[in-house]
Amino acid sequence: MIIDHPLLGPRDAQEFAILGDASLIDRPDWQAEDAAKLFHDYLHLRDNPAGEHRELWFHEQGDRSWLVVTRSTLTHEVLKVELARDVAIARGRDR
Amino acid sequence: MSGPFRFDGGPIDRSVSLAFRFDGRSLSGHPGDTLASALLANGVRLVGRSFKYHRPRGVFTAGSEEPSALVELRGGAWREPNTRATVAELFDGLEAFSQNYRGSLRRDLLAVNDLLAPFLSAGFYYKTFMWPKSFWERVYEPVIRASAGLGRLSGEADPDSYDKGFLHCDLLIVGAGPAGLAAALAAGRSGARVILADEDFVMGGRLNAETHEVNGRSGADWAAEAVRELASMNRVRLLPRTTVTGAYDHGVYGALERRTDHLAAANGKPRQVLWRIYSKRAILAAGATERPIAFGGNDRPGVMLAGAVRAYANRFAVGAGQRVGLFTNNDDGWRTAADLARKGVEVAAIIDARDRESVAEVPGARIVMGGRVTATRGRHGLKEVALATGERIGLDCLAVSGGWNPNVHLTCHHGGKPVWRDGIAAFVPGDLPPGMTVAGAAGGAFTTAAALIEGHRAAVEALGELGLPADAGDAPGASDEAANVAPFWHVAESRGRAWLDLQNDVTVKDVVQAHGEGFRSVEHLKRYTTLGMATDQGKTANVGALAIMAEQTGRTIAETGTTMFRPPYTPVPIAAFAGRSRGRDFRPTRLTPSHDWAAERGAVFVEAGAWLRAQWFPRPGETYWRQSVDREVLQTRGSVGICDVTTLGKIDIQGRDAQEFLNRIYANGFATLAVGKVRYGLMLREDGIAYDDGTTARLGENHFVMTTTTVNAVLVFRNMEFARQCLWPGLDVHLISVTEQWAQFAVAGPNSRALLGKIVDPEHDISNEAFPFMACGEVGVCGGAPARLFRISFSGELAYELVVPARYGEALMEALMAAGEEFDAVAYGTEALGVMRIEKGHAAANELNGQTTARMLGMQRMVSKRKDCIGNILSERPEMNREDGLELVGFRPVNRSEELPSGAHFLSIGAEAAMANDEGWMTSVAWSPELGHSIGLGFIRNGHARIGETVRAWDGVRGRDVAVEIVSAHFLDPDGERLRG
């Protein structure tokens, strides 16, 4: 498997560690009324799609970027690779 | 050498003779021979015994699809079982042995199985070895194990070395037959980066086995010239003896290159190399495999595939028999008769299953159109065949052709399903992996002319897609020849067993029976009958069996479908997957800066993650490990000890928001840590379970240094980068791992300050007032060397950790020991470290085992509820905060002379040893030399309220049951006076 790193170009998947579903970026607000339920869902509930899946990969043997890799679980085609930091900022995460 | 089976001419190098042995018999062959061709040239036809019925078997094919001629090669630790004689290159001194018999190959005692055949059909094992259950392990398994399997492993470590490698190319071409060579020439001449891989040791594929002409010369000569031209191109890499075994994602292919298998000795070179090939485009030109026709007794030595008989004649100058017959359903089979007749071999009969006119005149041959071979005779080799008409014909070799199957395997590795094509009565590739095209016979184009054109065209198209210039010229031309195959799978008139899968002894009857018992799916058929399993994966068997199943179900072959082809195409040794990662090189070993110093002093080492750490330092006269460990503890607590703690993870954290970042990573507060101070920190997982602990020092306003436990160093860093990049990307903070950059030493004991006073440069005041407990700072040591000093204590003593750049680590160890001589300083290892932390009641990996909460560790008050941090919210779950939950406390034996069992479970006195009465477990135990008895830490329900109570420490594994008293976890200096002194 090859991941086209946005900064470094195509790299073998062996250089990466995978974490899982990119929804882990969307960590809930700790002060929310139902924070316990939100954190439970955040930690334990995942979609298991046949098709497009967004995953977090860490370039551990490389530049230590976290990436969001959009990939088809059916064909293994890599559809998009983004810096996770950019994705997080676009989703409104800040400080 | 020549003899009754070796012709004149051919590409065999007769100027050199190669001596080899088969079952101890001395024989000889020539360079260019395979073991199979050399055996046939010597008239050896009985090569082994079959898997189940122990039937005599011989050479059936001339390639990697061989199901029958499996042998053991070499001896001793080099013994390699189940090697296909058809792909083993002959070398001088080769030792080969037949396999799977008891007694002798010719008089195999287990051949009795053949008489029992009526009872041994499909599913025999499943049905027979069921009852009684008590026989499974005591009776059935030993009996089955003793008689099952083919060759024997040496049982010794593999003495050869293997390698792994990585290759990159524009175009990978799999197979160097006419299609592959035409493609390689087109791409190579255009300047593309090309890899051409072929499993054979001579490139050319069927061109070497046939008598076709290419561009007006012999196909073999044209192939040799093409290979010479390709070898001269510096952007073309030729990989003979290399099987492309798998098609993986994104143009990555796996390939096994046999580097020294064809040599008598590897001489230190890697025997095989497992290549990972990164290609932009790939052309599959893997050719086709001939398939047999099933008829009674068609497994007898001497019954061979027609194309193989032709290959032995044309390429190896070997006659597979002296009186040969042919049984075919297509024109291609007739080529065997023509080629053999040209070599002067007697072609006695041609039996063509098609009801049509004869294809050609073959002088002297009895030609039977619309004929059927129903049975064979001959104990250890073919002597006679019988036809459906009752006619008997004496033969020592019957060449059989049931048509050809394209080698579609690699096209299926991404889930593509082969498609049936009626015109050639075979499956051709369906959906292809991205980037792959198919050319030649692999795609069903069975003529040489078509293969050349398709290979050339595929290369030109691939270059076009890559935007590379194509300067390929014209495709080579060849005489065309059509096969006119008429599907014909098995002879219904046969009364004897008709084999489909020679390797697994699966017959037509087995498939019929499987159908009768309700197996319809081809995948079920495979598992039930074992058809298509083992080294050949049914390359000659599968399609015939599908045809029988289709007949049974009344469906077409297309509807019946094939089993899934998965990598590898041919067997790959586990050793090749391992490569160099064996023994001590299985993974890297990390050494501490003081490793050599410790090794010189006879230290005993222990693995800690990937590190080797000194476990203890035995002195002369110490014969038992605890003598050394007790001394190290007592000397440290009595004066001063030094321990290399470099393995702790170290993370440098900088930025305007570094403090805020740490405040969210750690469960306890870091918002108020002053510059020049160190704080203990506890990390939780997001689910609230305790994860890791360590200390973090604030060296400057925006500069912190964290330590983690040794084993979690990598994971903690990964998680912190996740938090930094994905959770709080707006924080101004940067991280870098500096574990390797700094050497770190614990200096512990009442004389530690005095010792450091001689090492730390005098301008730095390290008095208790200027540098109190939990102070930190940058200092100079040994006259100006940069260092960091932390006043922290894991042992409970007055203690420091001194940190220098890693390159000074060994020198600092020596300087500390030299300066410590006057204090009788001692180097201590991980055992003494562990004893002292248990005496002090500090949690370590035994306690932070992924099941424990902050509350269990007695740290619930540290978890700040006034801030956001990882794990904060879910640590509040009620079950994790029960009042009667487990709590970390200390334990000592009521009878002080007893040793505590670690891992023991706690039970109330009088309670039965049952799960329902389980009250917790002992996590860590040690002998305390200071207290003179065994001590332990553990989790027990409601522990703090039960100090003074006596319970049982019950250890069902070791059969121990010890009365223990619950005490404080702090066995020594509970108020911490020593470390503040």
PDB file of C-alpha atoms in Angstrom, chain B residues 353-468:
ATOM      1  CA  ALA B 353     -11.254 -37.504 -28.497  1.00  0.00           C
ATOM      2  CA  ARG B 354     -12.725 -35.361 -31.258  1.00  0.00           C
ATOM      3  CA  ASP B 355     -14.944 -37.103 -33.778  1.00  0.00           C
ATOM      4  CA  ARG B 356     -13.451 -35.591 -36.894  1.00  0.00           C
ATOM      5  CA  GLU B 357     -10.885 -36.192 -39.566  1.00  0.00           C
ATOM      6  CA  SER B 358      -7.271 -36.864 -38.741  1.00  0.00           C
ATOM      7  CA  VAL B 359      -5.199 -33.708 -38.341  1.00  0.00           C
ATOM      8  CA  ALA B 360      -2.052 -35.067 -39.931  1.00  0.00           C
ATOM      9  CA  GLU B 361      -0.323 -38.152 -41.170  1.00  0.00           C
ATOM     10  CA  VAL B 362       2.105 -39.601 -38.651  1.00  0.00           C
ATOM     11  CA  PRO B 363       4.021 -42.517 -40.144  1.00  0.00           C
ATOM     12  CA  GLY B 364       3.679 -45.711 -38.165  1.00  0.00           C
ATOM     13  CA  ALA B 365       1.117 -44.322 -35.736  1.00  0.00           C
ATOM     14  CA  ARG B 366      -2.247 -45.929 -35.099  1.00  0.00           C
ATOM     15  CA  ILE B 367      -4.650 -43.000 -35.340  1.00  0.00           C
ATOM     16  CA  VAL B 368      -8.010 -43.275 -33.568  1.00  0.00           C
ATOM     17  CA  MET B 369     -10.361 -40.327 -34.016  1.00  0.00           C
ATOM     18  CA  GLY B 370     -13.226 -40.097 -31.539  1.00  0.00           C
ATOM     19  CA  GLY B 371     -11.194 -42.428 -29.348  1.00  0.00           C
ATOM     20  CA  ARG B 372     -11.052 -42.837 -25.587  1.00  0.00           C
ATOM     21  CA  VAL B 373      -8.313 -44.188 -23.333  1.00  0.00           C
ATOM     22  CA  THR B 374     -10.095 -46.027 -20.542  1.00  0.00           C
ATOM     23  CA  ALA B 375      -7.346 -47.748 -18.555  1.00  0.00           C
ATOM     24  CA  THR B 376      -3.592 -48.153 -18.144  1.00  0.00           C
ATOM     25  CA  ARG B 377      -1.359 -50.979 -16.948  1.00  0.00           C
ATOM     26  CA  GLY B 378       2.155 -51.257 -15.528  1.00  0.00           C
ATOM     27  CA  ARG B 379       3.171 -51.601 -11.894  1.00  0.00           C
ATOM     28  CA  HIS B 380       5.855 -48.931 -11.571  1.00  0.00           C
ATOM     29  CA  GLY B 381       5.387 -47.334 -14.948  1.00  0.00           C
ATOM     30  CA  LEU B 382       3.157 -47.369 -17.978  1.00  0.00           C
ATOM     31  CA  LYS B 383       3.266 -50.527 -20.110  1.00  0.00           C
ATOM     32  CA  GLU B 384      -0.051 -50.563 -21.938  1.00  0.00           C
ATOM     33  CA  VAL B 385      -3.216 -48.532 -22.466  1.00  0.00           C
ATOM     34  CA  ALA B 386      -6.690 -49.808 -23.198  1.00  0.00           C
ATOM     35  CA  LEU B 387      -9.189 -47.988 -25.413  1.00  0.00           C
ATOM     36  CA  ALA B 388     -12.948 -47.855 -25.126  1.00  0.00           C
ATOM     37  CA  THR B 389     -13.096 -50.171 -28.109  1.00  0.00           C
ATOM     38  CA  GLY B 390     -11.285 -52.806 -26.079  1.00  0.00           C
ATOM     39  CA  GLU B 391      -8.126 -52.385 -28.127  1.00  0.00           C
ATOM     40  CA  ARG B 392      -4.855 -52.520 -26.150  1.00  0.00           C
ATOM     41  CA  ILE B 393      -1.720 -50.690 -27.231  1.00  0.00           C
ATOM     42  CA  GLY B 394       1.716 -51.144 -25.688  1.00  0.00           C
ATOM     43  CA  LEU B 395       3.269 -47.777 -24.685  1.00  0.00           C
ATOM     44  CA  ASP B 396       5.811 -46.572 -22.162  1.00  0.00           C
ATOM     45  CA  CYS B 397       4.682 -42.951 -22.377  1.00  0.00           C
ATOM     46  CA  LEU B 398       1.278 -41.450 -23.003  1.00  0.00           C
ATOM     47  CA  ALA B 399       1.249 -37.728 -23.751  1.00  0.00           C
ATOM     48  CA  VAL B 400      -2.081 -36.188 -22.762  1.00  0.00           C
ATOM     49  CA  SER B 401      -3.509 -32.824 -23.721  1.00  0.00           C
ATOM     50  CA  GLY B 402      -6.885 -31.544 -22.600  1.00  0.00           C
ATOM     51  CA  GLY B 403      -6.244 -27.971 -23.718  1.00  0.00           C
ATOM     52  CA  TRP B 404      -4.550 -25.060 -21.984  1.00  0.00           C
ATOM     53  CA  ASN B 405      -5.548 -22.831 -19.053  1.00  0.00           C
ATOM     54  CA  PRO B 406      -4.333 -19.216 -19.061  1.00  0.00           C
ATOM     55  CA  ASN B 407      -2.296 -18.429 -15.937  1.00  0.00           C
ATOM     56  CA  VAL B 408      -4.767 -15.873 -14.635  1.00  0.00           C
ATOM     57  CA  HIS B 409      -3.698 -16.148 -10.978  1.00  0.00           C
ATOM     58  CA  LEU B 410      -2.169 -12.694 -10.505  1.00  0.00           C
ATOM     59  CA  THR B 411      -5.223 -11.052 -12.070  1.00  0.00           C
ATOM     60  CA  CYS B 412      -7.337 -12.446  -9.231  1.00  0.00           C
ATOM     61  CA  HIS B 413      -5.299 -11.121  -6.299  1.00  0.00           C
ATOM     62  CA  HIS B 414      -7.481  -8.006  -6.080  1.00  0.00           C
ATOM     63  CA  GLY B 415     -10.682 -10.017  -6.214  1.00  0.00           C
ATOM     64  CA  GLY B 416     -11.037 -10.218  -9.997  1.00  0.00           C
ATOM     65  CA  LYS B 417     -13.038 -13.254 -11.155  1.00  0.00           C
ATOM     66  CA  PRO B 418     -11.912 -15.182 -14.241  1.00  0.00           C
ATOM     67  CA  VAL B 419     -14.372 -15.340 -17.122  1.00  0.00           C
ATOM     68  CA  TRP B 420     -15.115 -18.475 -19.171  1.00  0.00           C
ATOM     69  CA  ARG B 421     -14.384 -18.247 -22.891  1.00  0.00           C
ATOM     70  CA  ASP B 422     -16.012 -20.951 -24.977  1.00  0.00           C
ATOM     71  CA  GLY B 423     -13.737 -20.577 -28.017  1.00  0.00           C
ATOM     72  CA  ILE B 424     -10.728 -21.862 -26.110  1.00  0.00           C
ATOM     73  CA  ALA B 425     -12.712 -23.751 -23.447  1.00  0.00           C
ATOM     74  CA  ALA B 426     -10.842 -21.974 -20.670  1.00  0.00           C
ATOM     75  CA  PHE B 427     -11.047 -19.213 -18.077  1.00  0.00           C
ATOM     76  CA  VAL B 428      -9.470 -15.904 -19.069  1.00  0.00           C
ATOM     77  CA  PRO B 429      -8.823 -12.889 -16.816  1.00  0.00           C
ATOM     78  CA  GLY B 430     -11.810 -10.850 -15.658  1.00  0.00           C
ATOM     79  CA  ASP B 431     -11.398  -7.530 -13.841  1.00  0.00           C
ATOM     80  CA  LEU B 432      -7.735  -6.633 -13.601  1.00  0.00           C
ATOM     81  CA  PRO B 433      -5.830  -4.971 -10.764  1.00  0.00           C
ATOM     82  CA  PRO B 434      -5.284  -1.279 -11.544  1.00  0.00           C
ATOM     83  CA  GLY B 435      -2.232  -0.763 -13.724  1.00  0.00           C
ATOM     84  CA  MET B 436      -2.127  -4.336 -15.018  1.00  0.00           C
ATOM     85  CA  THR B 437      -2.661  -5.518 -18.567  1.00  0.00           C
ATOM     86  CA  VAL B 438      -2.491  -9.081 -19.826  1.00  0.00           C
ATOM     87  CA  ALA B 439      -0.751 -10.227 -22.984  1.00  0.00           C
ATOM     88  CA  GLY B 440      -0.384 -13.525 -24.787  1.00  0.00           C
ATOM     89  CA  ALA B 441      -1.491 -16.918 -23.561  1.00  0.00           C
ATOM     90  CA  ALA B 442      -2.232 -15.568 -20.069  1.00  0.00           C
ATOM     91  CA  GLY B 443      -5.109 -13.703 -21.721  1.00  0.00           C
ATOM     92  CA  GLY B 444      -6.147 -16.599 -23.927  1.00  0.00           C
ATOM     93  CA  ALA B 445      -4.144 -15.659 -27.060  1.00  0.00           C
ATOM     94  CA  PHE B 446      -2.633 -19.088 -27.582  1.00  0.00           C
ATOM     95  CA  THR B 447      -0.651 -18.558 -30.761  1.00  0.00           C
ATOM     96  CA  THR B 448       2.926 -17.355 -30.798  1.00  0.00           C
ATOM     97  CA  ALA B 449       2.127 -14.703 -33.378  1.00  0.00           C
ATOM     98  CA  ALA B 450      -0.676 -13.313 -31.234  1.00  0.00           C
ATOM     99  CA  ALA B 451       1.500 -13.390 -28.119  1.00  0.00           C
ATOM    100  CA  LEU B 452       4.230 -11.367 -29.831  1.00  0.00           C
ATOM    101  CA  ILE B 453       1.771  -8.790 -31.119  1.00  0.00           C
ATOM    102  CA  GLU B 454      -0.089  -8.463 -27.819  1.00  0.00           C
ATOM    103  CA  GLY B 455       3.097  -8.137 -25.777  1.00  0.00           C
ATOM    104  CA  HIS B 456       4.422  -5.440 -28.075  1.00  0.00           C
ATOM    105  CA  ARG B 457       1.122  -3.573 -28.079  1.00  0.00           C
ATOM    106  CA  ALA B 458       0.681  -3.791 -24.302  1.00  0.00           C
ATOM    107  CA  ALA B 459       4.091  -2.220 -23.760  1.00  0.00           C
ATOM    108  CA  VAL B 460       3.426   0.609 -26.234  1.00  0.00           C
ATOM    109  CA  GLU B 461       0.080   1.331 -24.563  1.00  0.00           C
ATOM    110  CA  ALA B 462       1.596   1.301 -21.076  1.00  0.00           C
ATOM    111  CA  LEU B 463       4.267   3.782 -22.161  1.00  0.00           C
ATOM    112  CA  GLY B 464       1.544   5.987 -23.640  1.00  0.00           C
ATOM    113  CA  GLU B 465      -0.390   5.982 -20.366  1.00  0.00           C
ATOM    114  CA  LEU B 466       2.775   6.926 -18.484  1.00  0.00           C
ATOM    115  CA  GLY B 467       3.509   9.727 -20.941  1.00  0.00           C
ATOM    116  CA  LEU B 468       6.788   8.096 -21.952  1.00  0.00           C
TER     117      LEU B 468
END
